[in-house]
Structure formats: structure tokens, C-alpha cells
mmCIF file of C-alpha atoms in Angstrom:
data_model
loop_
_atom_site.group_PDB
_atom_site.id
_atom_site.type_symbol
_atom_site.label_atom_id
_atom_site.label_comp_id
_atom_site.label_asym_id
_atom_site.label_seq_id
_atom_site.Cartn_x
_atom_site.Cartn_y
_atom_site.Cartn_z
ATOM 1 C CA UNK A 77 0.000 0.000 0.000
ATOM 2 C CA UNK A 78 2.858 2.370 0.773
ATOM 3 C CA UNK A 79 4.433 1.722 -2.597
ATOM 4 C CA UNK A 80 1.122 2.207 -4.379
ATOM 5 C CA UNK A 81 0.483 5.436 -2.497
ATOM 6 C CA UNK A 82 3.985 6.649 -3.334
ATOM 7 C CA UNK A 83 3.432 5.878 -7.025
ATOM 8 C CA UNK A 84 0.077 7.697 -7.032
ATOM 9 C CA UNK A 85 1.593 10.764 -5.358
ATOM 10 C CA UNK A 86 4.517 10.759 -7.784
ATOM 11 C CA UNK A 87 2.238 10.538 -10.826
ATOM 12 C CA UNK A 88 0.017 13.353 -9.572
ATOM 13 C CA UNK A 89 3.029 15.569 -8.868
ATOM 14 C CA UNK A 90 4.466 14.877 -12.328
ATOM 15 C CA UNK A 91 1.124 15.704 -13.965
ATOM 16 C CA UNK A 92 0.547 18.897 -11.981
ATOM 17 C CA UNK A 93 4.029 20.399 -11.746
ATOM 18 C CA UNK A 94 4.530 21.445 -15.410
ATOM 19 C CA UNK A 95 1.140 23.179 -15.828
ATOM 20 C CA UNK A 96 1.404 24.834 -12.418
ATOM 21 C CA UNK A 97 4.900 26.065 -13.209
ATOM 22 C CA UNK A 98 4.057 27.252 -16.724
ATOM 23 C CA UNK A 99 0.801 28.985 -15.818
ATOM 24 C CA UNK A 100 1.639 30.468 -12.431
ATOM 25 C CA UNK A 101 5.297 30.243 -11.405
ATOM 26 C CA UNK A 102 7.668 30.519 -14.382
ATOM 27 C CA UNK A 103 8.269 34.236 -14.214
ATOM 28 C CA UNK A 104 4.760 35.183 -15.342
ATOM 29 C CA UNK A 105 4.567 37.606 -12.400
ATOM 30 C CA UNK A 106 0.795 37.408 -11.941
ATOM 31 C CA UNK A 107 -0.721 39.281 -8.976
ATOM 32 C CA UNK A 108 -0.381 37.341 -5.715
ATOM 33 C CA UNK A 109 -4.102 36.388 -5.512
ATOM 34 C CA UNK A 110 -3.891 34.807 -9.002
ATOM 35 C CA UNK A 111 -0.793 32.812 -8.033
ATOM 36 C CA UNK A 112 -2.376 31.634 -4.791
ATOM 37 C CA UNK A 113 -5.668 30.704 -6.461
ATOM 38 C CA UNK A 114 -3.897 28.639 -9.127
ATOM 39 C CA UNK A 115 -1.746 26.905 -6.540
ATOM 40 C CA UNK A 116 -4.765 26.068 -4.373
ATOM 41 C CA UNK A 117 -6.672 24.639 -7.355
ATOM 42 C CA UNK A 118 -3.832 22.270 -8.319
ATOM 43 C CA UNK A 119 -3.214 21.256 -4.689
ATOM 44 C CA UNK A 120 -6.919 20.607 -4.101
ATOM 45 C CA UNK A 121 -7.100 18.432 -7.226
ATOM 46 C CA UNK A 122 -4.076 16.390 -6.175
ATOM 47 C CA UNK A 123 -5.613 15.704 -2.758
ATOM 48 C CA UNK A 124 -9.181 15.015 -3.924
ATOM 49 C CA UNK A 125 -8.507 13.074 -7.134
ATOM 50 C CA UNK A 126 -7.604 9.685 -5.578
ATOM 51 C CA UNK A 127 -10.740 9.768 -3.404
ATOM 52 C CA UNK A 128 -12.925 10.696 -6.373
ATOM 53 C CA UNK A 129 -11.456 7.849 -8.440
ATOM 54 C CA UNK A 130 -12.049 5.293 -5.688
ATOM 55 C CA UNK A 131 -15.599 6.526 -5.153
ATOM 56 C CA UNK A 132 -16.363 6.681 -8.868
ATOM 57 C CA UNK A 133 -14.648 3.547 -10.156
ATOM 58 C CA UNK A 134 -14.479 1.384 -7.034
ATOM 59 C CA UNK A 135 -17.095 -1.065 -5.788
ATOM 60 C CA UNK A 136 -19.651 1.680 -5.063
ATOM 61 C CA UNK A 137 -19.431 3.267 -8.555
ATOM 62 C CA UNK A 138 -20.752 6.717 -7.673
ATOM 63 C CA UNK A 139 -21.299 8.160 -11.140
ATOM 64 C CA UNK A 140 -21.098 11.800 -10.050
ATOM 65 C CA UNK A 141 -17.653 11.252 -8.505
ATOM 66 C CA UNK A 142 -16.522 9.377 -11.619
ATOM 67 C CA UNK A 143 -17.633 12.208 -13.897
ATOM 68 C CA UNK A 144 -15.651 14.777 -11.890
ATOM 69 C CA UNK A 145 -12.560 12.568 -11.627
ATOM 70 C CA UNK A 146 -12.556 11.567 -15.284
ATOM 71 C CA UNK A 147 -13.161 15.068 -16.635
ATOM 72 C CA UNK A 148 -10.533 16.730 -14.475
ATOM 73 C CA UNK A 149 -8.008 13.996 -15.316
ATOM 74 C CA UNK A 150 -8.468 14.763 -19.009
ATOM 75 C CA UNK A 151 -8.085 18.481 -18.375
ATOM 76 C CA UNK A 152 -4.879 18.011 -16.395
ATOM 77 C CA UNK A 153 -3.448 15.633 -19.017
ATOM 78 C CA UNK A 154 -4.008 18.190 -21.782
ATOM 79 C CA UNK A 155 -2.542 20.995 -19.638
ATOM 80 C CA UNK A 156 0.443 18.774 -18.820
ATOM 81 C CA UNK A 157 1.108 17.991 -22.481
ATOM 82 C CA UNK A 158 0.899 21.551 -23.722
ATOM 83 C CA UNK A 159 2.767 22.962 -20.728
ATOM 84 C CA UNK A 160 5.694 20.675 -21.518
ATOM 85 C CA UNK A 161 5.570 21.811 -25.134
ATOM 86 C CA UNK A 162 5.229 25.420 -23.980
ATOM 87 C CA UNK A 163 8.293 25.006 -21.781
ATOM 88 C CA UNK A 164 10.293 23.773 -24.763
ATOM 89 C CA UNK A 165 9.127 26.782 -26.784
ATOM 90 C CA UNK A 166 10.134 29.064 -23.961
ATOM 91 C CA UNK A 167 13.658 27.612 -23.908
ATOM 92 C CA UNK A 168 13.914 28.223 -27.659
ATOM 93 C CA UNK A 169 12.704 31.803 -27.248
ATOM 94 C CA UNK A 170 15.242 32.369 -24.488
ATOM 95 C CA UNK A 171 17.994 31.067 -26.749
ATOM 96 C CA UNK A 172 16.869 33.386 -29.528
ATOM 97 C CA UNK A 173 16.400 36.257 -27.063
ATOM 98 C CA UNK A 174 12.807 36.756 -28.244
ATOM 99 C CA UNK A 175 9.906 37.969 -26.124
ATOM 100 C CA UNK A 176 11.721 39.897 -23.435
ATOM 101 C CA UNK A 177 10.163 40.276 -19.995
ATOM 102 C CA UNK A 178 6.712 39.222 -21.264
ATOM 103 C CA UNK A 179 7.961 35.920 -22.684
ATOM 104 C CA UNK A 180 6.769 33.706 -19.805
ATOM 105 C CA UNK A 181 3.363 35.383 -19.704
ATOM 106 C CA UNK A 182 2.888 34.994 -23.466
ATOM 107 C CA UNK A 183 3.721 31.276 -23.249
ATOM 108 C CA UNK A 184 1.377 30.818 -20.270
ATOM 109 C CA UNK A 185 -1.523 32.486 -22.064
ATOM 110 C CA UNK A 186 -0.823 30.496 -25.237
ATOM 111 C CA UNK A 187 -0.810 27.203 -23.293
ATOM 112 C CA UNK A 188 -4.079 28.103 -21.584
ATOM 113 C CA UNK A 189 -5.786 29.140 -24.833
ATOM 114 C CA UNK A 190 -4.587 26.097 -26.810
ATOM 115 C CA UNK A 191 -5.558 23.710 -24.001
ATOM 116 C CA UNK A 192 -9.009 25.254 -23.624
ATOM 117 C CA UNK A 193 -9.605 25.097 -27.372
ATOM 118 C CA UNK A 194 -8.491 21.476 -27.621
ATOM 119 C CA UNK A 195 -10.616 20.457 -24.633
ATOM 120 C CA UNK A 196 -13.724 22.079 -26.116
ATOM 121 C CA UNK A 197 -13.121 20.443 -29.501
ATOM 122 C CA UNK A 198 -12.154 17.129 -27.900
ATOM 123 C CA UNK A 199 -15.351 17.046 -25.843
ATOM 124 C CA UNK A 200 -17.423 17.637 -28.961
ATOM 125 C CA UNK A 201 -15.574 14.824 -30.757
ATOM 126 C CA UNK A 202 -16.122 12.427 -27.845
ATOM 127 C CA UNK A 203 -19.842 13.110 -27.503
ATOM 128 C CA UNK A 204 -20.774 13.176 -31.187
ATOM 129 C CA UNK A 205 -22.053 10.167 -33.112
ATOM 130 C CA UNK A 206 -18.920 8.646 -34.694
ATOM 131 C CA UNK A 207 -18.225 9.115 -38.367
ATOM 132 C CA UNK A 208 -18.547 6.046 -40.586
ATOM 133 C CA UNK A 209 -15.253 4.891 -42.080
ATOM 134 C CA UNK A 210 -15.106 2.410 -44.946
ATOM 135 C CA UNK A 211 -12.399 -0.018 -45.961
ATOM 136 C CA UNK A 212 -12.150 -3.008 -48.322
ATOM 137 C CA UNK A 213 -10.290 -5.988 -46.864
ATOM 138 C CA UNK A 214 -9.082 -8.596 -49.344
ATOM 139 C CA UNK A 215 -8.972 -12.143 -47.971
ATOM 140 C CA UNK A 216 -7.427 -14.719 -50.319
ATOM 141 C CA UNK A 217 -9.359 -17.699 -48.859
ATOM 142 C CA UNK A 218 -12.734 -15.949 -48.976
ATOM 143 C CA UNK A 219 -15.204 -17.685 -51.293
ATOM 144 C CA UNK A 220 -16.677 -15.684 -54.168
ATOM 145 C CA UNK A 221 -20.124 -15.992 -52.670
ATOM 146 C CA UNK A 222 -18.884 -13.968 -49.682
ATOM 147 C CA UNK A 223 -17.290 -11.261 -51.820
ATOM 148 C CA UNK A 224 -18.858 -7.959 -50.785
ATOM 149 C CA UNK A 225 -19.841 -9.124 -47.284
ATOM 150 C CA UNK A 226 -20.347 -6.014 -45.149
ATOM 151 C CA UNK A 227 -18.994 -6.163 -41.603
ATOM 152 C CA UNK A 228 -19.786 -3.247 -39.285
ATOM 153 C CA UNK A 229 -17.406 -2.890 -36.338
ATOM 154 C CA UNK A 230 -18.305 -1.326 -33.002
ATOM 155 C CA UNK A 231 -15.880 -1.341 -30.077
ATOM 156 C CA UNK A 232 -15.299 0.371 -26.759
ATOM 157 C CA UNK A 233 -18.734 1.899 -26.353
ATOM 158 C CA UNK A 234 -17.928 2.257 -22.641
ATOM 159 C CA UNK A 235 -21.418 3.048 -21.447
ATOM 160 C CA UNK A 236 -20.663 4.679 -18.138
ATOM 161 C CA UNK A 237 -21.085 7.553 -15.678
ATOM 162 C CA UNK A 238 -22.264 9.980 -18.383
ATOM 163 C CA UNK A 239 -25.718 8.868 -19.502
ATOM 164 C CA UNK A 240 -25.427 8.285 -23.253
ATOM 165 C CA UNK A 241 -28.658 6.376 -23.902
ATOM 166 C CA UNK A 242 -29.670 8.894 -26.599
ATOM 167 C CA UNK A 243 -26.185 8.679 -28.149
ATOM 168 C CA UNK A 244 -26.443 4.882 -28.123
ATOM 169 C CA UNK A 245 -29.760 5.055 -29.972
ATOM 170 C CA UNK A 246 -28.284 7.352 -32.616
ATOM 171 C CA UNK A 247 -25.312 5.008 -33.094
ATOM 172 C CA UNK A 248 -27.703 2.090 -33.583
ATOM 173 C CA UNK A 249 -29.621 4.151 -36.127
ATOM 174 C CA UNK A 250 -26.453 4.834 -38.127
ATOM 175 C CA UNK A 251 -25.492 1.142 -38.076
ATOM 176 C CA UNK A 252 -28.923 0.239 -39.410
ATOM 177 C CA UNK A 253 -28.350 2.465 -42.455
ATOM 178 C CA UNK A 254 -25.224 0.497 -43.425
ATOM 179 C CA UNK A 255 -26.992 -2.654 -44.654
ATOM 180 C CA UNK A 256 -24.696 -4.940 -42.641
ATOM 181 C CA UNK A 257 -24.326 -8.652 -43.146
ATOM 182 C CA UNK A 258 -22.399 -8.990 -39.879
ATOM 183 C CA UNK A 259 -22.146 -6.591 -36.938
ATOM 184 C CA UNK A 260 -19.268 -6.997 -34.480
ATOM 185 C CA UNK A 261 -18.911 -5.511 -31.004
ATOM 186 C CA UNK A 262 -15.282 -6.020 -30.044
ATOM 187 C CA UNK A 263 -15.628 -5.528 -26.298
ATOM 188 C CA UNK A 264 -15.445 -2.924 -23.520
ATOM 189 C CA UNK A 265 -19.164 -2.459 -23.797
ATOM 190 C CA UNK A 266 -19.540 -0.611 -20.495
ATOM 191 C CA UNK A 267 -18.067 0.515 -17.199
ATOM 192 C CA UNK A 268 -20.563 -0.845 -14.713
ATOM 193 C CA UNK A 269 -22.979 -3.713 -14.427
ATOM 194 C CA UNK A 270 -25.716 -4.642 -16.908
ATOM 195 C CA UNK A 271 -28.270 -3.342 -14.415
ATOM 196 C CA UNK A 272 -26.512 0.019 -14.057
ATOM 197 C CA UNK A 273 -26.129 0.490 -17.816
ATOM 198 C CA UNK A 274 -29.362 -1.155 -18.925
ATOM 199 C CA UNK A 275 -30.864 1.914 -20.604
ATOM 200 C CA UNK A 276 -27.624 2.804 -22.385
ATOM 201 C CA UNK A 277 -27.156 -0.711 -23.756
ATOM 202 C CA UNK A 278 -30.810 -1.220 -24.760
ATOM 203 C CA UNK A 279 -30.467 0.339 -28.254
ATOM 204 C CA UNK A 280 -28.019 -2.440 -29.195
ATOM 205 C CA UNK A 281 -31.081 -4.664 -29.363
ATOM 206 C CA UNK A 282 -32.429 -2.619 -32.275
ATOM 207 C CA UNK A 283 -29.397 -3.186 -34.502
ATOM 208 C CA UNK A 284 -30.109 -5.308 -37.586
ATOM 209 C CA UNK A 285 -27.880 -7.593 -39.653
ATOM 210 C CA UNK A 286 -28.489 -10.277 -42.276
ATOM 211 C CA UNK A 287 -26.221 -13.023 -40.975
ATOM 212 C CA UNK A 288 -25.006 -12.398 -37.422
ATOM 213 C CA UNK A 289 -24.365 -9.957 -34.587
ATOM 214 C CA UNK A 290 -21.426 -11.100 -32.467
ATOM 215 C CA UNK A 291 -19.841 -9.829 -29.248
ATOM 216 C CA UNK A 292 -16.756 -10.599 -27.154
ATOM 217 C CA UNK A 293 -15.752 -9.372 -23.720
ATOM 218 C CA UNK A 294 -13.142 -6.653 -23.234
ATOM 219 C CA UNK A 295 -10.927 -6.012 -20.249
ATOM 220 C CA UNK A 296 -13.415 -3.595 -18.666
ATOM 221 C CA UNK A 297 -16.062 -6.303 -18.406
ATOM 222 C CA UNK A 298 -13.648 -8.130 -16.109
ATOM 223 C CA UNK A 299 -13.699 -5.318 -13.564
ATOM 224 C CA UNK A 300 -17.453 -5.920 -13.258
ATOM 225 C CA UNK A 301 -19.821 -8.643 -14.387
ATOM 226 C CA UNK A 302 -18.390 -10.234 -17.527
ATOM 227 C CA UNK A 303 -20.825 -13.126 -17.520
ATOM 228 C CA UNK A 304 -23.639 -10.689 -16.898
ATOM 229 C CA UNK A 305 -22.697 -8.779 -20.029
ATOM 230 C CA UNK A 306 -22.562 -11.980 -22.073
ATOM 231 C CA UNK A 307 -26.063 -12.778 -20.847
ATOM 232 C CA UNK A 308 -27.259 -9.217 -21.485
ATOM 233 C CA UNK A 309 -26.022 -9.259 -25.078
ATOM 234 C CA UNK A 310 -27.707 -12.618 -25.679
ATOM 235 C CA UNK A 311 -30.900 -11.067 -24.301
ATOM 236 C CA UNK A 312 -30.491 -8.240 -26.845
ATOM 237 C CA UNK A 313 -30.212 -10.721 -29.721
ATOM 238 C CA UNK A 314 -26.431 -10.908 -30.111
ATOM 239 C CA UNK A 315 -24.258 -14.054 -30.304
ATOM 240 C CA UNK A 316 -21.775 -13.917 -27.398
ATOM 241 C CA UNK A 317 -18.595 -15.557 -28.683
ATOM 242 C CA UNK A 318 -17.313 -16.809 -25.331
ATOM 243 C CA UNK A 319 -14.433 -18.897 -26.746
ATOM 244 C CA UNK A 320 -16.678 -20.287 -29.459
ATOM 245 C CA UNK A 321 -17.551 -19.775 -33.098
ATOM 246 C CA UNK A 322 -20.491 -19.654 -35.454
ATOM 247 C CA UNK A 323 -20.526 -20.253 -39.203
ATOM 248 C CA UNK A 324 -22.325 -17.909 -41.581
ATOM 249 C CA UNK A 325 -23.103 -18.630 -45.221
ATOM 250 C CA UNK A 326 -23.713 -16.404 -48.218
ATOM 251 C CA UNK A 327 -24.327 -17.547 -51.784
ATOM 252 C CA UNK A 328 -23.017 -21.029 -51.089
ATOM 253 C CA UNK A 329 -19.786 -20.039 -49.318
ATOM 254 C CA UNK A 330 -19.090 -20.110 -45.578
ATOM 255 C CA UNK A 331 -17.126 -17.988 -43.089
ATOM 256 C CA UNK A 332 -16.150 -18.875 -39.519
ATOM 257 C CA UNK A 333 -16.862 -16.107 -37.003
ATOM 258 C CA UNK A 334 -14.868 -16.893 -33.856
ATOM 259 C CA UNK A 335 -14.369 -14.970 -30.645
ATOM 260 C CA UNK A 336 -12.270 -15.231 -27.498
ATOM 261 C CA UNK A 337 -12.455 -13.707 -24.033
ATOM 262 C CA UNK A 338 -10.140 -10.792 -23.325
ATOM 263 C CA UNK A 339 -6.541 -11.631 -22.394
ATOM 264 C CA UNK A 340 -7.168 -10.301 -18.859
ATOM 265 C CA UNK A 341 -9.972 -12.808 -18.250
ATOM 266 C CA UNK A 342 -7.784 -15.552 -16.784
ATOM 267 C CA UNK A 343 -6.408 -13.277 -14.052
ATOM 268 C CA UNK A 344 -9.843 -11.845 -13.250
ATOM 269 C CA UNK A 345 -10.824 -14.729 -11.003
ATOM 270 C CA UNK A 346 -14.072 -15.311 -12.906
ATOM 271 C CA UNK A 347 -14.477 -19.051 -13.356
ATOM 272 C CA UNK A 348 -14.542 -20.366 -16.910
ATOM 273 C CA UNK A 349 -13.160 -17.171 -18.453
ATOM 274 C CA UNK A 350 -9.875 -16.974 -20.339
ATOM 275 C CA UNK A 351 -8.767 -16.353 -23.904
ATOM 276 C CA UNK A 352 -8.830 -19.792 -25.528
ATOM 277 C CA UNK A 353 -8.592 -19.826 -29.316
ATOM 278 C CA UNK A 354 -8.239 -23.630 -29.665
ATOM 279 C CA UNK A 355 -11.558 -24.040 -27.855
ATOM 280 C CA UNK A 356 -13.119 -21.304 -29.979
ATOM 281 C CA UNK A 357 -12.193 -23.198 -33.157
ATOM 282 C CA UNK A 358 -13.175 -26.706 -32.056
ATOM 283 C CA UNK A 359 -15.203 -28.274 -34.864
ATOM 284 C CA UNK A 360 -14.474 -25.503 -37.363
ATOM 285 C CA UNK A 361 -13.607 -26.607 -40.900
ATOM 286 C CA UNK A 362 -9.891 -25.735 -41.326
ATOM 287 C CA UNK A 363 -10.463 -25.010 -45.009
ATOM 288 C CA UNK A 364 -12.868 -22.158 -44.269
ATOM 289 C CA UNK A 365 -11.682 -18.561 -43.784
ATOM 290 C CA UNK A 366 -11.705 -17.373 -40.174
ATOM 291 C CA UNK A 367 -12.696 -13.951 -38.855
ATOM 292 C CA UNK A 368 -11.651 -13.722 -35.198
ATOM 293 C CA UNK A 369 -12.890 -11.094 -32.751
ATOM 294 C CA UNK A 370 -10.419 -10.493 -29.903
ATOM 295 C CA UNK A 371 -10.594 -7.304 -27.876
ATOM 296 C CA UNK A 372 -6.883 -6.498 -27.708
ATOM 297 C CA UNK A 373 -4.644 -6.265 -30.791
ATOM 298 C CA UNK A 374 -1.820 -7.977 -28.922
ATOM 299 C CA UNK A 375 -3.667 -11.286 -29.276
ATOM 300 C CA UNK A 376 -2.680 -11.336 -32.938
ATOM 301 C CA UNK A 377 0.380 -13.638 -32.544
ATOM 302 C CA UNK A 378 -1.958 -16.416 -31.365
ATOM 303 C CA UNK A 379 -4.320 -15.629 -34.239
ATOM 304 C CA UNK A 380 -1.504 -15.800 -36.766
ATOM 305 C CA UNK A 381 -0.258 -19.106 -35.331
ATOM 306 C CA UNK A 382 -3.770 -20.549 -35.705
ATOM 307 C CA UNK A 383 -4.097 -19.429 -39.339
ATOM 308 C CA UNK A 384 -6.763 -16.782 -38.733
ATOM 309 C CA UNK A 385 -7.454 -14.710 -41.835
ATOM 310 C CA UNK A 386 -8.712 -11.516 -40.176
ATOM 311 C CA UNK A 387 -8.684 -10.428 -36.538
ATOM 312 C CA UNK A 388 -10.868 -7.523 -35.450
ATOM 313 C CA UNK A 389 -9.913 -5.688 -32.257
ATOM 314 C CA UNK A 390 -10.467 -2.461 -30.361
ATOM 315 C CA UNK A 391 -9.075 -1.478 -26.945
ATOM 316 C CA UNK A 392 -6.594 1.219 -28.033
ATOM 317 C CA UNK A 393 -9.073 4.061 -28.724
ATOM 318 C CA UNK A 394 -6.433 5.265 -31.164
ATOM 319 C CA UNK A 395 -4.808 6.839 -28.115
ATOM 320 C CA UNK A 396 -7.963 8.906 -27.380
ATOM 321 C CA UNK A 397 -6.057 12.000 -26.209
ATOM 322 C CA UNK A 398 -2.812 12.821 -28.009
ATOM 323 C CA UNK A 399 -0.007 12.017 -27.289
ATOM 324 C CA UNK A 400 -1.252 9.023 -25.282
ATOM 325 C CA UNK A 401 -1.102 6.987 -28.494
ATOM 326 C CA UNK A 402 2.673 6.697 -28.051
ATOM 327 C CA UNK A 403 2.164 5.057 -24.644
ATOM 328 C CA UNK A 404 -0.465 2.711 -26.094
ATOM 329 C CA UNK A 405 2.041 1.638 -28.742
ATOM 330 C CA UNK A 406 4.356 0.350 -26.011
ATOM 331 C CA UNK A 407 1.712 -2.206 -24.980
ATOM 332 C CA UNK A 408 0.055 -3.000 -28.318
ATOM 333 C CA UNK A 409 1.464 -3.915 -31.756
ATOM 334 C CA UNK A 410 -0.920 -1.515 -33.528
ATOM 335 C CA UNK A 411 -2.809 1.609 -32.427
ATOM 336 C CA UNK A 412 -5.362 1.694 -35.243
ATOM 337 C CA UNK A 413 -6.001 0.623 -38.822
ATOM 338 C CA UNK A 414 -5.298 -2.425 -40.957
ATOM 339 C CA UNK A 415 -2.038 -4.319 -40.545
ATOM 340 C CA UNK A 416 -0.524 -7.627 -41.666
ATOM 341 C CA UNK A 417 0.934 -10.254 -39.343
ATOM 342 C CA UNK A 418 2.619 -13.293 -40.858
ATOM 343 C CA UNK A 419 1.759 -14.740 -44.241
ATOM 344 C CA UNK A 420 -2.007 -14.973 -43.838
ATOM 345 C CA UNK A 421 -3.316 -12.924 -40.913
ATOM 346 C CA UNK A 422 -4.580 -9.363 -41.139
ATOM 347 C CA UNK A 423 -5.609 -7.273 -38.151
ATOM 348 C CA UNK A 424 -8.056 -4.411 -38.102
ATOM 349 C CA UNK A 425 -7.797 -2.271 -34.956
ATOM 350 C CA UNK A 426 -10.685 0.104 -34.345
ATOM 351 C CA UNK A 427 -10.247 3.525 -32.737
ATOM 352 C CA UNK A 428 -13.445 2.723 -30.853
ATOM 353 C CA UNK A 429 -16.980 4.013 -30.944
ATOM 354 C CA UNK A 430 -17.130 5.691 -27.531
ATOM 355 C CA UNK A 431 -14.526 6.816 -25.009
ATOM 356 C CA UNK A 432 -13.254 5.746 -21.635
ATOM 357 C CA UNK A 433 -12.960 8.066 -18.649
ATOM 358 C CA UNK A 434 -12.174 11.625 -19.720
ATOM 359 C CA UNK A 435 -14.934 12.750 -22.125
ATOM 360 C CA UNK A 436 -12.437 13.993 -24.699
ATOM 361 C CA UNK A 437 -11.020 12.738 -27.986
ATOM 362 C CA UNK A 438 -8.112 14.775 -29.308
ATOM 363 C CA UNK A 439 -6.510 13.791 -32.626
ATOM 364 C CA UNK A 440 -8.043 10.313 -32.244
ATOM 365 C CA UNK A 441 -11.588 10.435 -33.637
ATOM 366 C CA UNK A 442 -14.126 7.754 -32.810
ATOM 367 C CA UNK A 443 -15.465 5.558 -35.585
ATOM 368 C CA UNK A 444 -18.108 3.173 -36.813
ATOM 369 C CA UNK A 445 -16.168 0.971 -39.220
ATOM 370 C CA UNK A 446 -17.628 -0.672 -42.315
ATOM 371 C CA UNK A 447 -15.331 -3.400 -43.593
ATOM 372 C CA UNK A 448 -16.242 -4.856 -46.970
ATOM 373 C CA UNK A 449 -14.708 -8.306 -47.375
ATOM 374 C CA UNK A 450 -13.300 -9.074 -50.828
ATOM 375 C CA UNK A 451 -12.127 -12.396 -52.205
ATOM 376 C CA UNK A 452 -8.754 -12.441 -53.889
ATOM 377 C CA UNK A 453 -5.289 -11.149 -53.085
ATOM 378 C CA UNK A 454 -4.198 -9.685 -49.733
ATOM 379 C CA UNK A 455 -5.193 -6.063 -49.087
ATOM 380 C CA UNK A 456 -2.700 -3.603 -50.494
ATOM 381 C CA UNK A 457 -3.203 -1.417 -47.435
ATOM 382 C CA UNK A 458 -2.250 -4.171 -44.986
#
């Protein structure tokens, strides 16, 4: 506990020190009341933030506390990023002897204005209905009867402390305009239990597809009721791919749709949950093409070893708030888009449909993805 507390304190100090210094203490020479007010605000956030996070995301899940914690975390992250960049600019200006005595104040105002603008834009991007993106994916083993199969990808809806039931209904409406053969939800459906997020998840039951609607668990389900979410999605008319597969047919050709639990499932303590691709493919015809849904992109080595043709994943959010994408890249092989792994396997990583935590998306727009499967040679974009 002491080590964890020390790490939390260190992280909060690292996040707060650059913006505090840039905005209030780097030679800006604001009046004393302004300096004191800014210092008190940062100190109060550092003290209150851990308690808000525990209240909002702990066992009690107090949504109001979570909203405050998440929003202020996003604000501080953006201020931290642009304060660091502002500090670098200030060093350059000092070296060039530009700006004179007002240099620090100019940088502080610029950091504040840029951060405020990005936060306003990022909040709009997070709360809007995602744009539809389209991509053709060429799969050599795909039968001609399946050429043109339309796969709509949702991921990381993260129904949570901010009530987005109306947003969820609008997303479902957009999906229903896309004439999907298959709809995929690649996990992280919600933060909270099925009971808590019942109204937000209900519109998923209105989504239509010709052949199948499939869902796998993400890591966030394993901080709550993973089995409950599998049951809830079945109730809404989806096929939960809990280490299993289904086969869909179109014009005489067949495609295996397989899914595995998230890679965190085994350590979650929930009985019967772990990522198990061999079990998911038991009984599948090895000559048929395989589309695998696995929440995290880093499962792709197992997919490639098993001869999967296309893996669909989410989890990364495309970084969600720049430059967090560089940290995501340390943990995952891909942050977003189509990539090739081995001789056969392609991976599509979604930026996600919703957002987690801070209600901001900055240089990482959300998406509803329409993949059109094509028979023939491997995708040139892979």
C-alpha cells in the first residue's frame, strides 16, 4: 500500500508540476491572488482526485464522482502535455532572445488558450455520433459468394457515468443504415454492471444484420460482471462468442466467425473465463476462412499461429487523447487501422466508438467501421 500510495503521489506531482509552473510560477509575475488561487486549485485536485477515483470507479461506482474525476483527469493531461511543449518553446525563445520580460506570460496564455480550445473540440468529438469509415479488406481464402460481405465494427462503447442512452440510440440508427451482413462488437461495452447500464445498452437490441451480430468481452467487463454482459447481449439478440464460433453462409460459401475472451480474463478470477482460441475453433472446418474477434490487438500472434485470416480488435481508442497513443504503442502492436501479421493474418484495430474516462477525444476520432470483405489477393493497405 505504501508503494502504491507513493506511485500515485509521484504521478500526480508529475502531472501537476509542469502546468502549475508554466501557468503560475515561471516568471509570469501574476498578482499574488492569481498565483495563490492557481496553486490552491492544483493542490486541491491532487488531494481530492484519488478519493474521487475510488468513489467513482471502485465497488460503489458513484457516477457523479466518476464524472468529476474523469473530466478533471483529461483536463490536467491536456494541460500537462501543452505545458511541456510550452516550456520547450520558452527555452527556444530564451535562446533566440525573443519575447523579453513578457515571454513567460505569453507562453502561459498560449498554453491556456490552446488547451481550452483542444478540450472544447475534444469534448465535442467524444460526444458526437462517430463518423462512418469504410475499408475493403481482401482475404485470399474468402469464397466468391462472400465477396462484398459487409462487416460493421463497433468497439469500446464504454457506457458509463455519463448517460449516453440517446447517443447509443443514434449510433444504432447509423449502423442500421449500413446494410450490414455482420455486426461486431469487439468488447469494452460498459463501465458498470448490466443493471446500471441497462438503458444505455438497450439500443443495441435494435441493430439489424443479415447473418449475425457477435460480441466478445473486453478487459473492462472483467472489472465488473463479464458473464452478466454476455447474458445481457444474448438477451439483446447478439451471439456472445465466449471462446466459441459460429458459421455464416452467403451464396453457397461459408465464413467462420470466432471470438475469445479478453486476455485479462484468466487473471480476473471469474471461473470459466480466459482467452482460448483452440476451444473457440473446435469443430471448425480448417479449409474455411476465419474472422476472429479479440478485444486487444496484442492477441494477434496467437491468431496468426492458428491461421486466422482476419482479426478484429479495439481497446486502443487510437490513443484517445494525443499524445497518449505513443504510450499505447508500447503495450500494443498496432494503435489503429489495418495491418498484416505473418503470411495470412490481417488485423483491423478500431479507434473505438465511444470513449473511456475523460470525455475527450483529441486527434483520435471515434469511428463506426464498415469493412467490406473481398475475395482475392491480400489487401494492399495491410
